[in-house]
Amino acid sequence: MSTKILAVDVHDVRFPTAAAGDGSDAINRGDYSATYVTLRTDREVAGAGFTFTNGRGNEITCAAVRALAHHVVGRTVEEIFDDPVAFWRSLTADVQLRWLGPEKGVIHMATGALVNAVWDLRAKLAGKPMWRLLAELPAEELAGCLDFHHITDALSYDEAVTMLAEGEKGMADRLAELARDGFPSYTTSVGWLGYPDDKVRALSRQAYADGWRAVKMKVGGPIEDDVRRARIIREEIGPDALLMMDANQVWDVDEAIANMARLAEFAPYWIEEPTHADDVLGHARIAAAVAPIRVATGEVAANRVIFKQLLQAEAIGTCQVDACRVGGVNEVVAVLLMAAKFGVPVCPHAGGVGLCEYVQHLSIFDYLRVGRSLDGRMVEYVDHLHEHFVDPVRVKGGRYQLPTAPGYSVTMKPESIAEYSFPDGPVWRAKA
């Protein structure tokens, strides 16, 4: 029985997080928001997807989804997956919208929302969580979903098929391990830049008591403040726990190198986004200068081509692909395969609203079928806004538990959509 997509509903959903300093870093003081998409069908099931934004401007990504929606409406799920690359290119290469990209910016983010919603719909129809759907697809079928245009010098279709076929070996044992132990994680909730020192200390102490052995802090303010805050966190988590740092692109290349020389005494595991996201050569220079501290980046890398260059230039030691900044599942899987080929572990970007729900599936799939190792792999966790989702993440002892419900775990509760819709939801009307 085929499933036809009848309509695309788009919601501008925003949560007022800025006032409390949640999510604050060297460049962001925003309200965590989602351009939230529902695919209504001729059956009882609906597909859900979103792209994450930081508040004002969410209306632009909503408009971009509406501009692309005609590529989805009227098509069946079966038709889409009969030729998934053609479908993906209908969104990324729309002849009237391509000028606004190509394959970057709000159009590509809107693509990610729609593509993820289509995959969510497929997984729900199959009765499988997204990680299982992906992990159980035949190698040729999964590789056939990927657009290799512009990346064949780093990854070919045949290489992808070989890697995915190899990934079937031992998958049952890896799955049993995850079911028993969960997937390793780290928390970013202890060290937002807008938090006062006493809150940073209390949150760090509590995180350690709750079983977290990897935490991340924001840096990029005055360097003396960064040093002081790093000392507080290291005092609370001890010498053996991992401490990651995130500059959110605020530094120039030489500044990043100098500041990491100051912060090296606190044994950071990685420095995240030490400079401008598009500066591949700058990242490479920083990586060489700060080693053995790793350089991590990718949350705002626009597409698979940027990741290809970062990997080819040996510019990163940790790949942080975002579930919806790039063009959804199809492009993420291509990045996972390239990272595995270059021997770089993937720790996807999460936090925000709903990103943890998304990326748990990607990391589980990566371990089961692509990277096949937990070495250097962790899923970011931020303890914000999970209560708004029908199937929220479950974390125990610093480890993600396997999702079991069908789909991509990003279906938002109707009451949350109504309450936080901008500008007419009750929360925002009260603030007007």
CSV table of C-alpha atoms in Angstrom, one decimal:
chain,number,residue,atom,x,y,z
A,1,MET,CA,0.0,0.0,0.0
A,2,SER,CA,1.5,3.3,-1.0
A,3,THR,CA,1.6,6.4,1.2
A,4,LYS,CA,0.9,9.8,-0.4
A,5,ILE,CA,2.0,13.1,1.1
A,6,LEU,CA,-0.9,15.5,1.0
A,7,ALA,CA,0.4,18.6,2.7
A,8,VAL,CA,3.4,20.2,4.4
A,9,ASP,CA,2.5,22.0,7.6
A,10,VAL,CA,5.2,24.5,8.8
A,11,HIS,CA,5.4,25.9,12.4
A,12,ASP,CA,7.6,28.6,13.8
A,13,VAL,CA,8.3,27.3,17.3
A,14,ARG,CA,10.5,29.3,19.7
A,15,PHE,CA,11.4,28.7,23.3
A,16,PRO,CA,12.5,31.7,25.5
A,17,THR,CA,15.9,30.4,26.6
A,18,ALA,CA,17.9,33.6,26.3
A,19,ALA,CA,16.8,35.1,29.5
A,20,ALA,CA,18.3,32.3,31.7
A,21,GLY,CA,21.5,32.2,29.7
A,22,ASP,CA,20.8,28.7,28.5
A,23,GLY,CA,22.7,28.1,25.2
A,24,SER,CA,24.9,31.2,25.7
A,25,ASP,CA,28.3,31.2,24.1
A,26,ALA,CA,30.8,33.7,22.6
A,27,ILE,CA,28.5,34.7,19.8
A,28,ASN,CA,25.0,33.5,20.7
A,29,ARG,CA,22.4,34.7,23.2
A,30,GLY,CA,19.3,33.3,21.5
A,31,ASP,CA,15.9,31.6,21.9
A,32,TYR,CA,16.2,28.0,20.9
A,33,SER,CA,13.8,27.5,18.0
A,34,ALA,CA,12.7,25.1,15.4
A,35,THR,CA,11.3,25.4,11.9
A,36,TYR,CA,9.1,22.4,12.5
A,37,VAL,CA,7.6,20.4,9.7
A,38,THR,CA,4.7,17.9,9.6
A,39,LEU,CA,4.0,15.8,6.5
A,40,ARG,CA,0.4,14.9,6.4
A,41,THR,CA,-0.5,11.8,4.4
A,42,ASP,CA,-3.4,9.8,3.2
A,43,ARG,CA,-2.9,7.4,6.1
A,44,GLU,CA,-2.9,7.8,9.9
A,45,VAL,CA,0.9,8.3,10.1
A,46,ALA,CA,2.6,11.7,9.6
A,47,GLY,CA,6.3,12.6,9.1
A,48,ALA,CA,8.1,15.0,11.4
A,49,GLY,CA,11.2,17.0,10.9
A,50,PHE,CA,12.7,20.4,11.7
A,51,THR,CA,15.8,22.6,11.4
A,52,PHE,CA,17.2,24.3,14.4
A,53,THR,CA,17.6,28.1,14.6
A,54,ASN,CA,18.4,30.6,17.4
A,55,GLY,CA,15.2,32.7,17.4
A,56,ARG,CA,14.8,35.7,15.2
A,57,GLY,CA,15.1,34.7,11.6
A,58,ASN,CA,13.2,31.4,12.2
A,59,GLU,CA,10.5,32.9,9.9
A,60,ILE,CA,13.0,32.9,7.1
A,61,THR,CA,13.7,29.2,7.3
A,62,CYS,CA,9.9,28.6,7.6
A,63,ALA,CA,9.5,30.6,4.3
A,64,ALA,CA,12.2,28.5,2.7
A,65,VAL,CA,10.4,25.2,3.7
A,66,ARG,CA,7.2,26.6,2.1
A,67,ALA,CA,9.1,27.5,-1.0
A,68,LEU,CA,10.4,23.9,-1.3
A,69,ALA,CA,7.2,22.1,-0.2
A,70,HIS,CA,5.9,21.6,-3.7
A,71,HIS,CA,8.7,19.1,-4.3
A,72,VAL,CA,7.2,16.9,-1.6
A,73,VAL,CA,3.4,17.4,-1.8
A,74,GLY,CA,1.6,14.9,-4.0
A,75,ARG,CA,4.4,12.4,-4.0
A,76,THR,CA,4.4,8.9,-2.4
A,77,VAL,CA,7.0,7.7,-0.1
A,78,GLU,CA,7.6,4.8,-2.4
A,79,GLU,CA,8.1,7.1,-5.4
A,80,ILE,CA,10.6,9.2,-3.4
A,81,PHE,CA,12.7,6.2,-2.4
A,82,ASP,CA,12.6,4.6,-5.8
A,83,ASP,CA,15.0,7.4,-6.8
A,84,PRO,CA,16.2,9.1,-3.6
A,85,VAL,CA,19.0,11.1,-5.2
A,86,ALA,CA,16.7,12.6,-7.8
A,87,PHE,CA,14.4,13.6,-4.9
A,88,TRP,CA,17.2,15.1,-2.9
A,89,ARG,CA,18.4,17.1,-5.9
A,90,SER,CA,14.9,18.4,-6.6
A,91,LEU,CA,15.4,20.2,-3.3
A,92,THR,CA,19.0,21.1,-3.4
A,93,ALA,CA,19.0,22.1,-7.1
A,94,ASP,CA,15.7,23.9,-7.5
A,95,VAL,CA,16.4,26.1,-10.5
A,96,GLN,CA,14.7,29.1,-9.0
A,97,LEU,CA,16.1,28.7,-5.5
A,98,ARG,CA,19.6,27.4,-6.2
A,99,TRP,CA,20.9,30.9,-6.5
A,100,LEU,CA,20.2,31.4,-2.7
A,101,GLY,CA,22.7,28.5,-2.0
A,102,PRO,CA,23.8,26.4,-3.6
A,103,GLU,CA,23.6,23.7,-0.9
A,104,LYS,CA,24.1,26.2,2.0
A,105,GLY,CA,22.2,28.7,4.1
A,106,VAL,CA,18.5,28.7,4.8
A,107,ILE,CA,17.6,26.8,1.6
A,108,HIS,CA,19.8,23.9,2.6
A,109,MET,CA,18.5,24.0,6.2
A,110,ALA,CA,15.0,23.9,4.9
A,111,THR,CA,16.0,20.9,2.7
A,112,GLY,CA,17.3,19.2,5.9
A,113,ALA,CA,13.9,19.7,7.6
A,114,LEU,CA,12.0,18.2,4.7
A,115,VAL,CA,14.4,15.3,4.0
A,116,ASN,CA,14.4,14.3,7.7
A,117,ALA,CA,10.6,14.4,7.8
A,118,VAL,CA,10.5,12.1,4.8
A,119,TRP,CA,12.9,9.7,6.5
A,120,ASP,CA,10.9,9.9,9.7
A,121,LEU,CA,7.8,9.0,7.8
A,122,ARG,CA,9.5,6.0,6.2
A,123,ALA,CA,10.8,4.8,9.5
A,124,LYS,CA,7.3,5.1,11.1
A,125,LEU,CA,5.8,3.2,8.2
A,126,ALA,CA,8.4,0.5,8.7
A,127,GLY,CA,7.7,0.4,12.4
A,128,LYS,CA,11.4,0.9,13.2
A,129,PRO,CA,13.4,3.6,15.0
A,130,MET,CA,15.6,5.5,12.5
A,131,TRP,CA,18.8,4.0,13.6
A,132,ARG,CA,17.5,0.5,13.0
A,133,LEU,CA,16.0,1.4,9.6
A,134,LEU,CA,19.4,2.7,8.4
A,135,ALA,CA,21.4,0.0,10.0
A,136,GLU,CA,19.3,-2.8,8.3
A,137,LEU,CA,19.2,-1.3,4.8
A,138,PRO,CA,21.2,-3.3,2.2
A,139,ALA,CA,24.5,-1.7,1.3
A,140,GLU,CA,23.6,-0.9,-2.3
A,141,GLU,CA,20.3,0.6,-1.3
A,142,LEU,CA,21.8,2.9,1.3
A,143,ALA,CA,24.7,4.0,-0.9
A,144,GLY,CA,22.1,4.6,-3.6
A,145,CYS,CA,20.5,7.3,-1.4
A,146,LEU,CA,23.7,9.4,-1.4
A,147,ASP,CA,24.7,12.2,-3.8
A,148,PHE,CA,28.4,11.6,-4.6
A,149,HIS,CA,28.6,14.7,-6.8
A,150,HIS,CA,31.6,16.8,-5.8
A,151,ILE,CA,33.0,14.2,-3.4
A,152,THR,CA,34.1,11.4,-5.6
A,153,ASP,CA,37.8,12.4,-5.1
A,154,ALA,CA,37.2,11.5,-1.4
A,155,LEU,CA,34.5,8.8,-1.6
A,156,SER,CA,33.0,6.8,-4.4
A,157,TYR,CA,29.8,4.8,-4.6
A,158,ASP,CA,31.7,1.6,-4.8
A,159,GLU,CA,33.8,2.5,-1.7
A,160,ALA,CA,30.6,3.3,0.2
A,161,VAL,CA,29.0,0.0,-0.8
A,162,THR,CA,32.1,-1.9,0.4
A,163,MET,CA,32.2,0.0,3.7
A,164,LEU,CA,28.6,-0.5,4.4
A,165,ALA,CA,28.8,-4.2,3.5
A,166,GLU,CA,31.8,-4.6,5.8
A,167,GLY,CA,29.7,-2.9,8.5
A,168,GLU,CA,27.2,-5.8,8.6
A,169,LYS,CA,29.9,-8.0,10.1
A,170,GLY,CA,29.7,-8.1,13.9
A,171,MET,CA,26.7,-5.7,14.0
A,172,ALA,CA,24.7,-8.0,16.2
A,173,ASP,CA,27.4,-7.9,18.8
A,174,ARG,CA,27.7,-4.1,18.7
A,175,LEU,CA,24.0,-3.8,19.0
A,176,ALA,CA,24.0,-6.1,22.1
A,177,GLU,CA,26.7,-3.9,23.6
A,178,LEU,CA,24.6,-0.7,23.1
A,179,ALA,CA,21.5,-2.4,24.5
A,180,ARG,CA,23.5,-3.3,27.6
A,181,ASP,CA,25.6,-0.3,28.2
A,182,GLY,CA,24.1,2.6,26.2
A,183,PHE,CA,26.0,5.0,24.0
A,184,PRO,CA,28.7,7.3,25.5
A,185,SER,CA,27.8,10.9,26.0
A,186,TYR,CA,29.0,14.2,27.3
A,187,THR,CA,27.1,17.2,28.7
A,188,THR,CA,27.4,20.8,27.7
A,189,SER,CA,25.0,22.0,30.4
A,190,VAL,CA,27.7,22.9,32.9
A,191,GLY,CA,29.5,25.7,31.2
A,192,TRP,CA,27.4,28.2,29.2
A,193,LEU,CA,29.2,31.4,28.9
A,194,GLY,CA,26.3,33.4,30.5
A,195,TYR,CA,26.4,31.4,33.7
A,196,PRO,CA,28.0,33.0,36.8
A,197,ASP,CA,30.9,31.1,38.4
A,198,ASP,CA,28.9,29.7,41.3
A,199,LYS,CA,26.4,28.2,38.9
A,200,VAL,CA,29.2,26.7,36.8
A,201,ARG,CA,30.7,25.1,40.0
A,202,ALA,CA,27.4,23.8,41.2
A,203,LEU,CA,26.5,22.3,37.8
A,204,SER,CA,29.9,20.7,37.3
A,205,ARG,CA,29.8,19.2,40.8
A,206,GLN,CA,26.3,17.8,40.1
A,207,ALA,CA,27.2,16.5,36.7
A,208,TYR,CA,30.1,14.5,38.1
A,209,ALA,CA,27.9,13.1,40.9
A,210,ASP,CA,25.3,12.1,38.2
A,211,GLY,CA,27.9,10.0,36.4
A,212,TRP,CA,29.1,12.3,33.7
A,213,ARG,CA,32.8,11.8,32.9
A,214,ALA,CA,33.0,14.2,29.9
A,215,VAL,CA,31.8,17.8,30.0
A,216,LYS,CA,32.1,20.8,27.8
A,217,MET,CA,32.5,24.5,28.5
A,218,LYS,CA,32.1,27.6,26.4
A,219,VAL,CA,35.2,29.8,25.9
A,220,GLY,CA,35.8,32.9,23.8
A,221,GLY,CA,35.2,35.6,26.4
A,222,PRO,CA,38.1,37.5,28.0
A,223,ILE,CA,40.9,34.9,28.2
A,224,GLU,CA,41.3,35.4,32.0
A,225,ASP,CA,37.6,34.6,32.4
A,226,ASP,CA,38.0,31.4,30.3
A,227,VAL,CA,41.0,30.4,32.4
A,228,ARG,CA,39.2,31.0,35.7
A,229,ARG,CA,36.1,29.1,34.6
A,230,ALA,CA,38.2,26.2,33.3
A,231,ARG,CA,39.9,26.0,36.6
A,232,ILE,CA,36.6,25.8,38.4
A,233,ILE,CA,35.3,23.0,36.2
A,234,ARG,CA,38.5,21.0,36.4
A,235,GLU,CA,38.5,21.3,40.2
A,236,GLU,CA,35.0,19.8,40.3
A,237,ILE,CA,35.4,17.0,37.7
A,238,GLY,CA,39.0,15.9,38.7
A,239,PRO,CA,42.0,15.2,36.5
A,240,ASP,CA,40.6,12.1,34.7
A,241,ALA,CA,37.3,13.3,33.3
A,242,LEU,CA,37.3,14.8,29.8
A,243,LEU,CA,36.9,18.5,29.5
A,244,MET,CA,36.0,19.9,26.0
A,245,MET,CA,36.1,23.6,25.1
A,246,ASP,CA,34.0,25.4,22.5
A,247,ALA,CA,34.9,28.9,21.1
A,248,ASN,CA,32.0,29.1,18.6
A,249,GLN,CA,34.2,30.6,15.9
A,250,VAL,CA,35.0,33.8,17.7
A,251,TRP,CA,38.8,33.7,17.5
A,252,ASP,CA,41.2,34.5,14.6
A,253,VAL,CA,43.7,31.8,13.8
A,254,ASP,CA,46.6,33.2,15.7
A,255,GLU,CA,44.3,34.2,18.6
A,256,ALA,CA,43.1,30.6,18.8
A,257,ILE,CA,46.6,29.2,18.9
A,258,ALA,CA,47.6,31.7,21.6
A,259,ASN,CA,44.5,31.2,23.8
A,260,MET,CA,44.8,27.4,23.6
A,261,ALA,CA,48.4,27.7,24.9
A,262,ARG,CA,46.9,29.4,27.9
A,263,LEU,CA,44.1,26.9,28.4
A,264,ALA,CA,46.3,23.8,27.7
A,265,GLU,CA,47.1,23.5,31.5
A,266,PHE,CA,43.5,22.2,32.0
A,267,ALA,CA,44.1,19.3,29.6
A,268,PRO,CA,41.3,20.0,27.1
A,269,TYR,CA,40.3,17.0,25.0
A,270,TRP,CA,39.3,19.2,22.1
A,271,ILE,CA,38.8,22.8,21.1
A,272,GLU,CA,35.6,23.2,19.1
A,273,GLU,CA,35.1,25.8,16.4
A,274,PRO,CA,38.3,27.6,17.2
A,275,THR,CA,37.8,30.0,14.2
A,276,HIS,CA,35.5,30.7,11.3
A,277,ALA,CA,33.6,27.7,10.2
A,278,ASP,CA,34.6,28.0,6.5
A,279,ASP,CA,38.3,28.5,7.1
A,280,VAL,CA,39.6,25.0,6.3
A,281,LEU,CA,43.2,26.1,6.1
A,282,GLY,CA,42.9,28.0,9.4
A,283,HIS,CA,41.6,24.9,11.1
A,284,ALA,CA,44.5,22.9,9.7
A,285,ARG,CA,47.0,25.4,11.0
A,286,ILE,CA,45.4,25.4,14.4
A,287,ALA,CA,45.2,21.6,14.5
A,288,ALA,CA,48.9,21.4,13.9
A,289,ALA,CA,49.8,24.0,16.5
A,290,VAL,CA,47.6,22.8,19.4
A,291,ALA,CA,48.2,19.0,19.0
A,292,PRO,CA,47.6,16.7,20.9
A,293,ILE,CA,44.5,18.7,21.7
A,294,ARG,CA,42.0,17.8,19.0
A,295,VAL,CA,40.3,20.3,16.8
A,296,ALA,CA,36.5,19.7,16.5
A,297,THR,CA,34.1,21.4,14.1
A,298,GLY,CA,31.1,20.9,11.8
A,299,GLU,CA,28.0,22.1,13.5
A,300,VAL,CA,27.6,24.9,10.9
A,301,ALA,CA,29.6,23.3,8.1
A,302,ALA,CA,27.2,23.8,5.2
A,303,ASN,CA,27.5,20.5,3.2
A,304,ARG,CA,29.5,17.4,2.5
A,305,VAL,CA,32.0,19.3,0.4
A,306,ILE,CA,33.2,21.4,3.4
A,307,PHE,CA,33.6,18.2,5.4
A,308,LYS,CA,35.5,16.6,2.5
A,309,GLN,CA,38.0,19.5,2.6
A,310,LEU,CA,38.3,19.5,6.4
A,311,LEU,CA,39.1,15.8,6.3
A,312,GLN,CA,41.5,16.0,3.3
A,313,ALA,CA,43.4,18.8,4.9
A,314,GLU,CA,43.7,16.9,8.2
A,315,ALA,CA,42.1,20.0,9.8
A,316,ILE,CA,39.9,18.2,12.3
A,317,GLY,CA,40.3,15.4,14.8
A,318,THR,CA,36.6,15.2,15.6
A,319,CYS,CA,33.8,15.5,13.1
A,320,GLN,CA,30.7,17.3,14.4
A,321,VAL,CA,28.1,17.0,11.6
A,322,ASP,CA,24.7,18.5,12.4
A,323,ALA,CA,21.6,16.5,11.7
A,324,CYS,CA,19.7,19.3,10.0
A,325,ARG,CA,22.3,22.0,9.0
A,326,VAL,CA,23.3,19.8,6.1
A,327,GLY,CA,20.7,18.3,3.8
A,328,GLY,CA,19.2,15.7,6.1
A,329,VAL,CA,19.9,12.0,6.4
A,330,ASN,CA,21.2,11.5,2.9
A,331,GLU,CA,24.0,14.0,3.3
A,332,VAL,CA,24.8,13.0,6.9
A,333,VAL,CA,25.4,9.4,5.9
A,334,ALA,CA,27.8,10.6,3.2
A,335,VAL,CA,29.7,12.6,5.8
A,336,LEU,CA,29.8,9.6,8.2
A,337,LEU,CA,31.3,7.5,5.5
A,338,MET,CA,34.0,10.0,4.6
A,339,ALA,CA,34.9,10.5,8.3
A,340,ALA,CA,35.3,6.7,8.7
A,341,LYS,CA,37.4,6.5,5.6
A,342,PHE,CA,39.7,9.2,6.9
A,343,GLY,CA,39.8,7.7,10.4
A,344,VAL,CA,38.1,10.6,12.2
A,345,PRO,CA,35.5,9.9,14.9
A,346,VAL,CA,32.1,11.5,14.6
A,347,CYS,CA,30.6,13.3,17.6
A,348,PRO,CA,27.5,15.0,16.2
A,349,HIS,CA,26.5,18.5,17.2
A,350,ALA,CA,23.5,18.4,19.5
A,351,GLY,CA,21.9,20.6,22.2
A,352,GLY,CA,19.5,23.2,20.9
A,353,VAL,CA,15.9,21.9,20.7
A,354,GLY,CA,15.5,18.4,19.4
A,355,LEU,CA,19.0,17.9,18.2
A,356,CYS,CA,19.8,15.3,20.8
A,357,GLU,CA,16.7,13.4,19.7
A,358,TYR,CA,18.0,13.5,16.1
A,359,VAL,CA,21.7,12.7,16.6
A,360,GLN,CA,21.3,9.7,18.9
A,361,HIS,CA,20.1,7.8,15.9
A,362,LEU,CA,23.0,8.9,13.7
A,363,SER,CA,25.7,7.9,16.3
A,364,ILE,CA,24.1,4.6,16.9
A,365,PHE,CA,23.9,3.9,13.2
A,366,ASP,CA,27.5,5.1,12.7
A,367,TYR,CA,28.7,2.6,15.4
A,368,LEU,CA,26.6,-0.3,14.1
A,369,ARG,CA,27.3,0.1,10.4
A,370,VAL,CA,30.0,2.6,9.5
A,371,GLY,CA,32.7,3.6,12.1
A,372,ARG,CA,32.2,0.4,14.1
A,373,SER,CA,34.2,1.8,17.1
A,374,LEU,CA,33.4,3.8,20.2
A,375,ASP,CA,36.9,5.2,20.4
A,376,GLY,CA,36.6,9.0,20.6
A,377,ARG,CA,32.9,8.8,20.0
A,378,MET,CA,30.3,10.6,22.2
A,379,VAL,CA,26.9,12.1,21.7
A,380,GLU,CA,26.5,15.6,23.0
A,381,TYR,CA,23.7,16.1,25.6
A,382,VAL,CA,22.1,19.3,26.8
A,383,ASP,CA,19.4,19.0,29.4
A,384,HIS,CA,17.0,21.5,27.8
A,385,LEU,CA,13.5,21.1,26.2
A,386,HIS,CA,13.2,17.3,25.9
A,387,GLU,CA,9.8,17.4,27.6
A,388,HIS,CA,8.3,18.9,24.4
A,389,PHE,CA,8.8,15.7,22.4
A,390,VAL,CA,6.7,12.6,22.2
A,391,ASP,CA,9.7,10.3,22.3
A,392,PRO,CA,12.5,12.2,24.2
A,393,VAL,CA,16.0,11.0,24.7
A,394,ARG,CA,16.8,8.8,27.7
A,395,VAL,CA,20.1,9.2,29.4
A,396,LYS,CA,21.3,7.1,32.3
A,397,GLY,CA,24.7,7.4,34.0
A,398,GLY,CA,26.0,9.6,31.2
A,399,ARG,CA,24.9,7.2,28.4
A,400,TYR,CA,22.2,7.4,25.8
A,401,GLN,CA,19.7,4.5,25.9
A,402,LEU,CA,18.6,3.0,22.7
A,403,PRO,CA,15.4,4.6,21.2
A,404,THR,CA,12.7,2.0,20.6
A,405,ALA,CA,9.8,3.9,19.1
A,406,PRO,CA,9.4,4.1,15.3
A,407,GLY,CA,10.8,7.2,13.6
A,408,TYR,CA,13.4,9.8,14.2
A,409,SER,CA,12.3,10.8,17.8
A,410,VAL,CA,11.5,14.4,16.7
A,411,THR,CA,7.7,14.4,16.8
A,412,MET,CA,6.8,17.4,18.9
A,413,LYS,CA,3.8,17.4,21.3
A,414,PRO,CA,0.8,19.3,19.8
A,415,GLU,CA,0.4,21.3,23.0
A,416,SER,CA,4.0,22.5,22.8
A,417,ILE,CA,3.6,23.6,19.2
A,418,ALA,CA,0.5,25.6,20.2
A,419,GLU,CA,2.0,27.1,23.4
A,420,TYR,CA,5.3,28.2,21.8
A,421,SER,CA,4.3,29.1,18.2
A,422,PHE,CA,5.6,32.5,17.3
A,423,PRO,CA,4.2,35.2,17.5
A,424,ASP,CA,0.7,34.0,18.4
A,425,GLY,CA,1.3,31.3,21.0
A,426,PRO,CA,0.3,32.1,24.6
A,427,VAL,CA,4.0,32.3,25.8
A,428,TRP,CA,4.8,35.0,23.2
A,429,ARG,CA,1.6,36.9,23.5
A,430,ALA,CA,2.3,37.2,27.2
A,431,LYS,CA,5.7,38.7,26.4
A,432,ALA,CA,4.4,41.2,23.8
